[in-house]
Amino acid sequence: MIKFIFQTSSIITRTLTMYRLYLQNRRNAIRKSTLCLYSLIVLIIMLSFTNFGETEGGFMNTWKFIHQIICPNVTGADEVACGDINKDGNIDIVCPENEENESIWWHRNLGGNPPKWERGRKVTSTHEDWTGERGWMGTWTGDFDGDGDIDIVSGAKGSFSGLNRPVCWFENVKGDGTLWQEHILPVSGDIIDNCRSADFDGDGRDEIIVQKYYGSGVYYLDCPPPLDPREMNNWQAYKIGTGRYGLSLADVDGDKNLDVLVDNKWLKNPGNPTQENWQAFVITDAPSGMKNAAGDLNGDGRIDIALSSEEGKGVWWFEAPEDPIKGRWIKHLISDNYEGVHTLWLADFNDDGKLDILTAEMHTRGKHRVTIFENIDGGKSWIEHIIATTGTHNAIAFDLNGDGKPDIVGCNFSNTENPLEVWYNHNTF
């Protein structure tokens, strides 16, 4: 703002100087020049009441987000997840934490604007025989038993019960988050990088996509009715591909089947998702080591793909061809000076009908920016809105205060305490 005031003062000074010279040379144009000067001053005054913020490229309109700390002392949270855990109509937050005893907690949204929060019941069991690294990773939500409430899935970073880094789902027994039951899934041996869930086959239960951290496999986990999902042997794990880094779901080719995005490629759902080794298609000219997100960014009805470098620099979007299998994706650079962008999420933050891109650098990388790139003219240009400069890790966007606008929730990842925090979207457009 100081820079803006200084620049505005300089503009006024230069304008007045030019005006005096003009009067000296053209005495017969006093009336016309006076009107022009008045018009210019009015314009400058109007601009001074506009909300400006500073970026490296100059000035841009800033968006108003209200910051709130949900829990001040979270340690080792690799990601957050959201869902209405207790079916009260409010979106709650799920967050894994590394404490003396490994744990996942859910944070209850009590409503209000901004909402009040309380820490709900601990989700995970305590394992006395736990060995190795503490904590859970790849946490996500879904309805895995088809009973209409939200359950949780996550992968252990350590070992217990004779199993090396097992993946578990946690049953929301009473449907209100007050009682949880742990169930082991038939995947283990590697840390889980990411999980996602959806009802791929329309059987009323959400299936689970599990991505192993060291790239040894991406798995489709299914327990079809009427089999009891509480029994591990009723689940089947199908290896559909390989790769780590980003994981997201979208119908890339428009065939009404959900496909899976992994790093810089997408895996085509063959129609029967239990078929292994889904065909993989690398996005044209896309670098590897990418976080990914998918949606129609230019309004042509096709699913485009956004990518960000998790360990390097860069944010891009790739324009989908008419045929996403045989066609060439068009690469568009959004920014080349963002580093360590582990957050990538698409949402319409300003209610203009176009998907914007949420990104965030980690607090240990780059300039720690939490940023929304506003989609202008269907991806032809982007306006950078820096929401915070404290960084965050694997942040996501959900409507947490019930006003119909996407808010941002995230937590920095480290072995020291960091706040679980929210930025509420308070913009009016």
CSV table of C-alpha atoms in Angstrom, one decimal:
chain,number,residue,atom,x,y,z
A,1,MET,CA,0.0,0.0,0.0
A,2,ILE,CA,2.9,2.4,0.8
A,3,LYS,CA,4.3,1.7,-2.7
A,4,PHE,CA,0.9,2.4,-4.2
A,5,ILE,CA,0.6,5.8,-2.3
A,6,PHE,CA,4.1,6.8,-3.4
A,7,GLN,CA,3.4,5.9,-7.0
A,8,THR,CA,0.1,7.8,-6.9
A,9,SER,CA,1.8,10.9,-5.5
A,10,SER,CA,4.5,10.7,-8.3
A,11,ILE,CA,1.7,10.5,-10.9
A,12,ILE,CA,0.0,13.6,-9.5
A,13,THR,CA,3.2,15.5,-9.4
A,14,ARG,CA,4.1,14.7,-13.0
A,15,THR,CA,0.6,15.5,-14.1
A,16,LEU,CA,0.7,19.0,-12.5
A,17,THR,CA,4.1,19.7,-14.0
A,18,MET,CA,2.9,18.8,-17.5
A,19,TYR,CA,-0.2,20.9,-16.9
A,20,ARG,CA,1.9,24.0,-16.1
A,21,LEU,CA,4.0,23.6,-19.3
A,22,TYR,CA,0.8,23.1,-21.3
A,23,LEU,CA,-0.6,26.4,-20.1
A,24,GLN,CA,2.6,28.2,-20.9
A,25,ASN,CA,2.6,27.0,-24.5
A,26,ARG,CA,-1.2,27.0,-25.2
A,27,ARG,CA,-3.0,29.8,-23.4
A,28,ASN,CA,-6.0,29.3,-25.6
A,29,ALA,CA,-6.7,25.7,-24.3
A,30,ILE,CA,-7.1,26.5,-20.6
A,31,ARG,CA,-10.7,25.5,-20.4
A,32,LYS,CA,-10.2,22.2,-22.2
A,33,SER,CA,-7.0,21.3,-20.3
A,34,THR,CA,-8.7,22.1,-16.9
A,35,LEU,CA,-11.4,19.7,-17.7
A,36,CYS,CA,-8.9,17.0,-18.6
A,37,LEU,CA,-7.0,17.6,-15.4
A,38,TYR,CA,-10.1,17.4,-13.3
A,39,SER,CA,-11.0,14.1,-15.0
A,40,LEU,CA,-7.6,12.7,-14.3
A,41,ILE,CA,-7.6,13.7,-10.7
A,42,VAL,CA,-11.1,12.1,-10.2
A,43,LEU,CA,-9.8,8.9,-11.8
A,44,ILE,CA,-6.8,8.9,-9.4
A,45,ILE,CA,-9.0,9.4,-6.4
A,46,MET,CA,-11.3,6.6,-7.5
A,47,LEU,CA,-8.3,4.3,-7.9
A,48,SER,CA,-7.1,5.2,-4.4
A,49,PHE,CA,-10.2,3.7,-2.9
A,50,THR,CA,-9.6,0.4,-4.8
A,51,ASN,CA,-8.1,-2.4,-2.7
A,52,PHE,CA,-4.6,-3.0,-4.0
A,53,GLY,CA,-1.9,-5.5,-3.0
A,54,GLU,CA,1.7,-5.9,-4.1
A,55,THR,CA,3.2,-8.7,-6.1
A,56,GLU,CA,6.5,-9.1,-7.9
A,57,GLY,CA,4.9,-8.1,-11.2
A,58,GLY,CA,3.2,-4.9,-9.8
A,59,PHE,CA,-0.2,-4.3,-8.5
A,60,MET,CA,-3.3,-6.5,-8.6
A,61,ASN,CA,-6.7,-6.7,-6.9
A,62,THR,CA,-6.5,-8.7,-3.7
A,63,TRP,CA,-9.1,-11.1,-2.4
A,64,LYS,CA,-10.3,-11.0,1.2
A,65,PHE,CA,-9.7,-14.2,3.2
A,66,ILE,CA,-10.2,-14.4,7.0
A,67,HIS,CA,-7.6,-16.5,8.8
A,68,GLN,CA,-8.4,-18.8,11.7
A,69,ILE,CA,-6.3,-21.3,13.6
A,70,ILE,CA,-8.3,-24.5,14.3
A,71,CYS,CA,-5.6,-26.2,16.4
A,72,PRO,CA,-2.3,-24.5,17.2
A,73,ASN,CA,-0.1,-27.5,17.9
A,74,VAL,CA,-0.3,-30.2,15.2
A,75,THR,CA,2.9,-32.2,14.6
A,76,GLY,CA,3.7,-34.1,11.4
A,77,ALA,CA,0.4,-33.7,9.5
A,78,ASP,CA,1.1,-34.7,6.0
A,79,GLU,CA,-2.4,-33.8,4.7
A,80,VAL,CA,-5.9,-32.9,5.7
A,81,ALA,CA,-9.3,-34.3,4.6
A,82,CYS,CA,-12.8,-33.1,4.9
A,83,GLY,CA,-16.3,-34.5,5.3
A,84,ASP,CA,-19.5,-34.2,7.4
A,85,ILE,CA,-18.4,-36.7,10.0
A,86,ASN,CA,-21.4,-36.4,12.4
A,87,LYS,CA,-24.1,-35.6,9.8
A,88,ASP,CA,-25.0,-32.2,11.2
A,89,GLY,CA,-24.7,-30.4,7.9
A,90,ASN,CA,-21.3,-28.9,8.6
A,91,ILE,CA,-18.1,-29.9,7.0
A,92,ASP,CA,-15.6,-31.2,9.5
A,93,ILE,CA,-11.8,-31.6,9.2
A,94,VAL,CA,-9.7,-34.8,9.6
A,95,CYS,CA,-6.0,-34.5,10.4
A,96,PRO,CA,-3.3,-37.1,11.1
A,97,GLU,CA,-0.8,-36.2,13.8
A,98,ASN,CA,2.5,-37.6,15.1
A,99,GLU,CA,2.4,-37.6,18.8
A,100,GLU,CA,3.7,-40.0,21.5
A,101,ASN,CA,1.1,-42.3,20.3
A,102,GLU,CA,0.3,-42.3,16.5
A,103,SER,CA,-3.1,-40.7,15.9
A,104,ILE,CA,-5.7,-39.3,13.5
A,105,TRP,CA,-8.2,-36.8,14.9
A,106,TRP,CA,-11.3,-35.2,13.6
A,107,HIS,CA,-12.2,-31.6,14.3
A,108,ARG,CA,-15.9,-30.9,14.8
A,109,ASN,CA,-17.4,-27.9,13.0
A,110,LEU,CA,-19.9,-26.3,15.4
A,111,GLY,CA,-21.2,-23.9,12.8
A,112,GLY,CA,-21.3,-20.1,12.7
A,113,ASN,CA,-19.4,-17.6,10.5
A,114,PRO,CA,-16.6,-18.1,11.2
A,115,PRO,CA,-17.3,-21.5,12.7
A,116,LYS,CA,-16.4,-22.6,16.1
A,117,TRP,CA,-14.4,-25.8,16.4
A,118,GLU,CA,-13.7,-28.5,18.9
A,119,ARG,CA,-11.4,-31.4,18.7
A,120,GLY,CA,-13.5,-34.6,18.2
A,121,ARG,CA,-12.7,-38.1,19.3
A,122,LYS,CA,-9.5,-39.8,18.4
A,123,VAL,CA,-10.0,-42.0,15.3
A,124,THR,CA,-7.1,-44.4,15.5
A,125,SER,CA,-6.5,-47.2,18.0
A,126,THR,CA,-3.4,-47.2,20.2
A,127,HIS,CA,-0.9,-50.0,19.3
A,128,GLU,CA,1.5,-51.0,22.0
A,129,ASP,CA,3.6,-53.0,19.6
A,130,TRP,CA,4.0,-50.1,17.1
A,131,THR,CA,7.6,-49.9,15.8
A,132,GLY,CA,9.3,-47.6,13.3
A,133,GLU,CA,8.1,-44.1,12.3
A,134,ARG,CA,5.1,-42.7,14.0
A,135,GLY,CA,2.0,-41.4,12.3
A,136,TRP,CA,-0.3,-41.9,9.4
A,137,MET,CA,-0.2,-40.7,5.8
A,138,GLY,CA,-2.5,-40.6,2.8
A,139,THR,CA,-5.6,-39.8,4.8
A,140,TRP,CA,-8.9,-39.4,3.0
A,141,THR,CA,-12.6,-39.9,3.6
A,142,GLY,CA,-15.4,-41.9,2.0
A,143,ASP,CA,-18.3,-44.2,2.7
A,144,PHE,CA,-16.6,-47.6,2.5
A,145,ASP,CA,-19.4,-49.7,4.0
A,146,GLY,CA,-22.3,-48.1,2.2
A,147,ASP,CA,-24.2,-47.1,5.4
A,148,GLY,CA,-24.5,-43.4,4.5
A,149,ASP,CA,-21.9,-41.9,6.8
A,150,ILE,CA,-18.3,-40.8,6.4
A,151,ASP,CA,-15.5,-43.2,7.1
A,152,ILE,CA,-11.7,-42.6,7.0
A,153,VAL,CA,-8.8,-44.3,5.2
A,154,SER,CA,-5.1,-43.9,5.9
A,155,GLY,CA,-1.7,-45.7,5.8
A,156,ALA,CA,0.5,-46.3,8.8
A,157,LYS,CA,4.1,-45.0,8.6
A,158,GLY,CA,5.2,-47.7,11.0
A,159,SER,CA,4.5,-51.4,11.8
A,160,PHE,CA,2.1,-53.1,14.2
A,161,SER,CA,0.3,-56.4,14.6
A,162,GLY,CA,3.0,-58.1,12.6
A,163,LEU,CA,2.2,-56.0,9.5
A,164,ASN,CA,4.6,-53.6,7.9
A,165,ARG,CA,3.0,-50.2,7.2
A,166,PRO,CA,-0.6,-51.5,6.7
A,167,VAL,CA,-3.4,-49.4,5.2
A,168,CYS,CA,-6.5,-49.3,7.3
A,169,TRP,CA,-10.0,-47.9,7.1
A,170,PHE,CA,-11.8,-46.6,10.1
A,171,GLU,CA,-15.5,-47.3,10.5
A,172,ASN,CA,-17.7,-44.5,11.8
A,173,VAL,CA,-19.6,-47.0,13.9
A,174,LYS,CA,-22.5,-44.8,15.2
A,175,GLY,CA,-22.4,-42.4,12.3
A,176,ASP,CA,-21.6,-39.4,14.5
A,177,GLY,CA,-17.9,-39.7,15.0
A,178,THR,CA,-18.0,-40.8,18.6
A,179,LEU,CA,-16.9,-44.4,18.0
A,180,TRP,CA,-14.4,-45.7,15.5
A,181,GLN,CA,-13.4,-49.2,14.6
A,182,GLU,CA,-10.1,-49.9,12.8
A,183,HIS,CA,-10.1,-52.4,9.9
A,184,ILE,CA,-7.0,-53.6,8.0
A,185,LEU,CA,-6.9,-53.5,4.2
A,186,PRO,CA,-4.9,-55.9,2.0
A,187,VAL,CA,-2.1,-53.4,1.2
A,188,SER,CA,1.1,-53.0,3.2
A,189,GLY,CA,4.9,-52.8,2.9
A,190,ASP,CA,5.3,-49.2,1.8
A,191,ILE,CA,4.3,-45.8,3.1
A,192,ILE,CA,1.1,-44.5,1.4
A,193,ASP,CA,1.6,-41.2,-0.5
A,194,ASN,CA,-2.0,-40.5,-1.3
A,195,CYS,CA,-5.5,-42.0,-1.1
A,196,ARG,CA,-8.7,-41.0,-3.0
A,197,SER,CA,-12.1,-42.6,-3.0
A,198,ALA,CA,-15.3,-42.7,-5.1
A,199,ASP,CA,-18.0,-45.2,-6.1
A,200,PHE,CA,-16.4,-46.3,-9.3
A,201,ASP,CA,-18.9,-49.2,-10.0
A,202,GLY,CA,-22.1,-47.7,-8.7
A,203,ASP,CA,-22.6,-50.4,-6.0
A,204,GLY,CA,-23.3,-47.9,-3.2
A,205,ARG,CA,-19.9,-48.2,-1.6
A,206,ASP,CA,-16.8,-46.0,-2.2
A,207,GLU,CA,-13.8,-47.9,-3.6
A,208,ILE,CA,-10.3,-46.7,-2.6
A,209,ILE,CA,-7.4,-45.7,-4.7
A,210,VAL,CA,-4.1,-46.2,-2.9
A,211,GLN,CA,-0.8,-44.8,-4.1
A,212,LYS,CA,2.4,-46.1,-2.6
A,213,TYR,CA,5.1,-43.5,-1.7
A,214,TYR,CA,8.1,-45.1,-3.4
A,215,GLY,CA,6.2,-45.7,-6.6
A,216,SER,CA,5.8,-49.4,-6.3
A,217,GLY,CA,2.1,-49.3,-7.3
A,218,VAL,CA,-1.2,-47.6,-7.5
A,219,TYR,CA,-4.0,-49.9,-6.3
A,220,TYR,CA,-7.8,-50.1,-6.7
A,221,LEU,CA,-9.4,-51.6,-3.5
A,222,ASP,CA,-12.8,-53.0,-3.8
A,223,CYS,CA,-15.2,-54.9,-1.5
A,224,PRO,CA,-18.5,-55.4,-3.4
A,225,PRO,CA,-21.8,-56.0,-1.6
A,226,PRO,CA,-23.0,-58.1,0.0
A,227,LEU,CA,-19.5,-58.9,1.3
A,228,ASP,CA,-18.7,-57.5,4.8
A,229,PRO,CA,-16.1,-54.8,4.4
A,230,ARG,CA,-15.0,-55.2,8.0
A,231,GLU,CA,-13.3,-58.5,7.0
A,232,MET,CA,-9.9,-57.9,5.3
A,233,ASN,CA,-10.2,-61.1,3.2
A,234,ASN,CA,-13.3,-59.6,1.5
A,235,TRP,CA,-11.3,-56.8,0.0
A,236,GLN,CA,-9.4,-57.2,-3.2
A,237,ALA,CA,-6.4,-55.0,-4.2
A,238,TYR,CA,-5.9,-54.6,-8.0
A,239,LYS,CA,-2.7,-53.0,-9.2
A,240,ILE,CA,-3.8,-50.5,-11.9
A,241,GLY,CA,-0.5,-48.6,-12.4
A,242,THR,CA,2.7,-47.2,-11.0
A,243,GLY,CA,3.9,-43.8,-9.9
A,244,ARG,CA,4.0,-41.4,-6.9
A,245,TYR,CA,3.5,-37.7,-6.4
A,246,GLY,CA,0.1,-36.4,-7.4
A,247,LEU,CA,-3.1,-38.4,-7.3
A,248,SER,CA,-6.6,-37.3,-8.4
A,249,LEU,CA,-9.7,-38.5,-10.1
A,250,ALA,CA,-11.6,-37.3,-13.2
A,251,ASP,CA,-13.3,-38.6,-16.3
A,252,VAL,CA,-10.5,-37.4,-18.6
A,253,ASP,CA,-11.9,-39.0,-21.8
A,254,GLY,CA,-15.6,-38.3,-21.3
A,255,ASP,CA,-16.7,-42.0,-21.3
A,256,LYS,CA,-18.6,-41.7,-18.0
A,257,ASN,CA,-15.9,-43.7,-16.2
A,258,LEU,CA,-13.7,-42.1,-13.5
A,259,ASP,CA,-10.0,-42.2,-14.5
A,260,VAL,CA,-7.0,-41.8,-12.2
A,261,LEU,CA,-4.3,-39.2,-12.6
A,262,VAL,CA,-0.8,-40.1,-11.3
A,263,ASP,CA,2.0,-37.6,-11.5
A,264,ASN,CA,2.1,-36.4,-15.2
A,265,LYS,CA,0.0,-39.1,-16.7
A,266,TRP,CA,-3.6,-40.5,-16.5
A,267,LEU,CA,-4.7,-44.1,-16.2
A,268,LYS,CA,-7.7,-44.9,-18.4
A,269,ASN,CA,-10.5,-46.8,-16.6
A,270,PRO,CA,-11.2,-49.8,-18.8
A,271,GLY,CA,-14.8,-49.9,-17.8
A,272,ASN,CA,-14.3,-52.8,-15.4
A,273,PRO,CA,-12.1,-51.1,-12.8
A,274,THR,CA,-11.1,-54.5,-11.3
A,275,GLN,CA,-9.0,-55.1,-14.4
A,276,GLU,CA,-5.4,-54.6,-13.6
A,277,ASN,CA,-2.8,-52.5,-15.5
A,278,TRP,CA,-4.9,-49.7,-16.7
A,279,GLN,CA,-3.6,-48.1,-19.9
A,280,ALA,CA,-1.4,-45.1,-19.1
A,281,PHE,CA,-1.1,-41.9,-21.1
A,282,VAL,CA,1.6,-39.3,-20.4
A,283,ILE,CA,0.4,-35.7,-20.9
A,284,THR,CA,2.3,-34.1,-23.8
A,285,ASP,CA,5.4,-32.2,-22.7
A,286,ALA,CA,4.6,-32.6,-19.0
A,287,PRO,CA,7.5,-32.8,-16.6
A,288,SER,CA,7.6,-35.5,-13.9
A,289,GLY,CA,7.3,-35.1,-10.1
A,290,MET,CA,4.0,-33.4,-10.4
A,291,LYS,CA,1.0,-32.7,-8.2
A,292,ASN,CA,-2.1,-32.8,-10.4
A,293,ALA,CA,-5.7,-31.6,-10.6
A,294,ALA,CA,-8.3,-31.9,-13.3
A,295,GLY,CA,-11.2,-29.8,-14.5
A,296,ASP,CA,-12.5,-27.8,-17.5
A,297,LEU,CA,-10.3,-24.6,-17.3
A,298,ASN,CA,-11.2,-23.0,-20.6
A,299,GLY,CA,-14.9,-23.8,-20.8
A,300,ASP,CA,-14.8,-26.0,-23.9
A,301,GLY,CA,-16.4,-29.0,-22.1
A,302,ARG,CA,-13.2,-31.0,-22.0
A,303,ILE,CA,-11.2,-32.0,-18.9
A,304,ASP,CA,-7.9,-30.1,-18.7
A,305,ILE,CA,-5.1,-30.9,-16.3
A,306,ALA,CA,-3.2,-28.6,-14.0
A,307,LEU,CA,0.3,-29.6,-12.7
A,308,SER,CA,2.7,-28.2,-10.2
A,309,SER,CA,6.2,-29.3,-9.3
A,310,GLU,CA,6.4,-30.8,-5.8
A,311,GLU,CA,10.2,-30.5,-5.4
A,312,GLY,CA,11.2,-28.2,-8.3
A,313,LYS,CA,9.7,-25.0,-9.7
A,314,GLY,CA,6.6,-24.3,-11.9
A,315,VAL,CA,2.8,-24.3,-12.2
A,316,TRP,CA,1.2,-25.2,-15.5
A,317,TRP,CA,-2.1,-26.1,-17.1
A,318,PHE,CA,-2.5,-28.4,-20.1
A,319,GLU,CA,-5.3,-27.8,-22.5
A,320,ALA,CA,-7.1,-31.0,-23.5
A,321,PRO,CA,-7.2,-32.0,-27.2
A,322,GLU,CA,-10.4,-33.3,-28.7
A,323,ASP,CA,-9.0,-36.8,-28.4
A,324,PRO,CA,-7.1,-37.0,-25.0
A,325,ILE,CA,-5.6,-40.3,-26.0
A,326,LYS,CA,-4.2,-39.6,-29.5
A,327,GLY,CA,-4.2,-35.8,-29.5
A,328,ARG,CA,-1.5,-33.4,-28.3
A,329,TRP,CA,-2.1,-31.5,-25.0
A,330,ILE,CA,-1.2,-27.8,-25.2
A,331,LYS,CA,1.1,-26.7,-22.4
A,332,HIS,CA,0.5,-23.3,-20.7
A,333,LEU,CA,2.9,-21.8,-18.1
A,334,ILE,CA,1.1,-20.1,-15.2
A,335,SER,CA,4.2,-19.3,-13.1
A,336,ASP,CA,7.8,-20.4,-13.1
A,337,ASN,CA,8.8,-18.9,-9.8
A,338,TYR,CA,6.8,-21.1,-7.4
A,339,GLU,CA,8.8,-23.8,-5.7
A,340,GLY,CA,7.9,-26.9,-3.7
A,341,VAL,CA,4.2,-26.7,-4.6
A,342,HIS,CA,2.6,-29.6,-2.8
A,343,THR,CA,-0.9,-28.0,-2.9
A,344,LEU,CA,-2.9,-28.0,-6.1
A,345,TRP,CA,-6.7,-27.7,-6.1
A,346,LEU,CA,-9.3,-26.4,-8.5
A,347,ALA,CA,-12.3,-24.4,-7.4
A,348,ASP,CA,-14.3,-21.4,-8.4
A,349,PHE,CA,-13.3,-19.0,-5.7
A,350,ASN,CA,-15.0,-15.8,-7.1
A,351,ASP,CA,-18.2,-17.4,-8.5
A,352,ASP,CA,-17.6,-16.3,-12.1
A,353,GLY,CA,-18.2,-19.8,-13.5
A,354,LYS,CA,-14.5,-20.5,-14.1
A,355,LEU,CA,-12.2,-22.8,-12.2
A,356,ASP,CA,-9.3,-21.1,-10.4
A,357,ILE,CA,-6.2,-22.8,-9.1
A,358,LEU,CA,-5.2,-23.0,-5.5
A,359,THR,CA,-1.5,-23.5,-4.9
A,360,ALA,CA,0.8,-23.3,-1.9
A,361,GLU,CA,4.5,-23.6,-1.3
A,362,MET,CA,5.7,-25.5,1.8
A,363,HIS,CA,6.9,-23.3,4.7
A,364,THR,CA,10.4,-24.6,4.0
A,365,ARG,CA,10.4,-23.8,0.3
A,366,GLY,CA,10.3,-20.8,-1.9
A,367,LYS,CA,8.5,-17.7,-0.5
A,368,HIS,CA,6.0,-19.8,1.5
A,369,ARG,CA,3.1,-18.4,-0.6
A,370,VAL,CA,-0.5,-19.6,-0.4
A,371,THR,CA,-1.9,-18.4,-3.6
A,372,ILE,CA,-5.0,-18.5,-5.8
A,373,PHE,CA,-4.4,-18.0,-9.5
A,374,GLU,CA,-7.6,-16.4,-10.8
A,375,ASN,CA,-8.7,-17.7,-14.2
A,376,ILE,CA,-9.1,-14.9,-16.7
A,377,ASP,CA,-10.7,-15.5,-20.1
A,378,GLY,CA,-10.7,-19.2,-19.9
A,379,GLY,CA,-7.1,-19.7,-19.0
A,380,LYS,CA,-5.6,-17.2,-21.4
A,381,SER,CA,-4.2,-15.2,-18.4
A,382,TRP,CA,-4.1,-15.6,-14.6
A,383,ILE,CA,-4.1,-13.1,-11.8
A,384,GLU,CA,-2.0,-14.0,-8.7
A,385,HIS,CA,-3.8,-13.5,-5.4
A,386,ILE,CA,-1.4,-14.2,-2.4
A,387,ILE,CA,-3.6,-15.2,0.5
A,388,ALA,CA,-0.8,-15.9,3.0
A,389,THR,CA,3.0,-16.1,3.2
A,390,THR,CA,3.3,-18.8,5.9
A,391,GLY,CA,3.1,-21.8,3.6
A,392,THR,CA,1.0,-24.9,3.9
A,393,HIS,CA,1.1,-28.6,2.8
A,394,ASN,CA,-1.5,-30.5,0.7
A,395,ALA,CA,-4.2,-27.9,1.4
A,396,ILE,CA,-7.7,-28.4,0.0
A,397,ALA,CA,-10.8,-26.3,-0.5
A,398,PHE,CA,-14.3,-26.9,0.9
A,399,ASP,CA,-17.1,-24.7,2.1
A,400,LEU,CA,-16.5,-24.8,5.8
A,401,ASN,CA,-18.8,-21.9,6.9
A,402,GLY,CA,-21.8,-22.8,4.8
A,403,ASP,CA,-21.9,-19.6,2.6
A,404,GLY,CA,-21.5,-21.4,-0.7
A,405,LYS,CA,-17.9,-20.3,-1.3
A,406,PRO,CA,-14.9,-22.6,-1.1
A,407,ASP,CA,-12.6,-22.0,1.9
A,408,ILE,CA,-9.0,-23.2,2.3
A,409,VAL,CA,-7.8,-25.6,5.0
A,410,GLY,CA,-4.2,-26.9,5.5
A,411,CYS,CA,-1.3,-27.5,7.8
A,412,ASN,CA,2.4,-27.3,7.3
A,413,PHE,CA,4.3,-30.6,7.5
A,414,SER,CA,7.2,-31.0,9.9
A,415,ASN,CA,8.3,-32.8,13.0
A,416,THR,CA,7.7,-29.6,15.0
A,417,GLU,CA,4.3,-28.1,16.0
A,418,ASN,CA,2.4,-26.2,13.3
A,419,PRO,CA,-1.2,-24.8,13.3
A,420,LEU,CA,-4.1,-26.5,11.6
A,421,GLU,CA,-5.5,-23.4,9.9
A,422,VAL,CA,-8.3,-22.2,7.7
A,423,TRP,CA,-8.7,-19.2,5.3
A,424,TYR,CA,-12.4,-18.3,4.9
A,425,ASN,CA,-13.4,-16.9,1.5
A,426,HIS,CA,-15.0,-13.5,2.4
A,427,ASN,CA,-15.1,-12.1,-1.1
A,428,THR,CA,-18.2,-10.5,-2.7
A,429,PHE,CA,-18.1,-10.1,-6.4
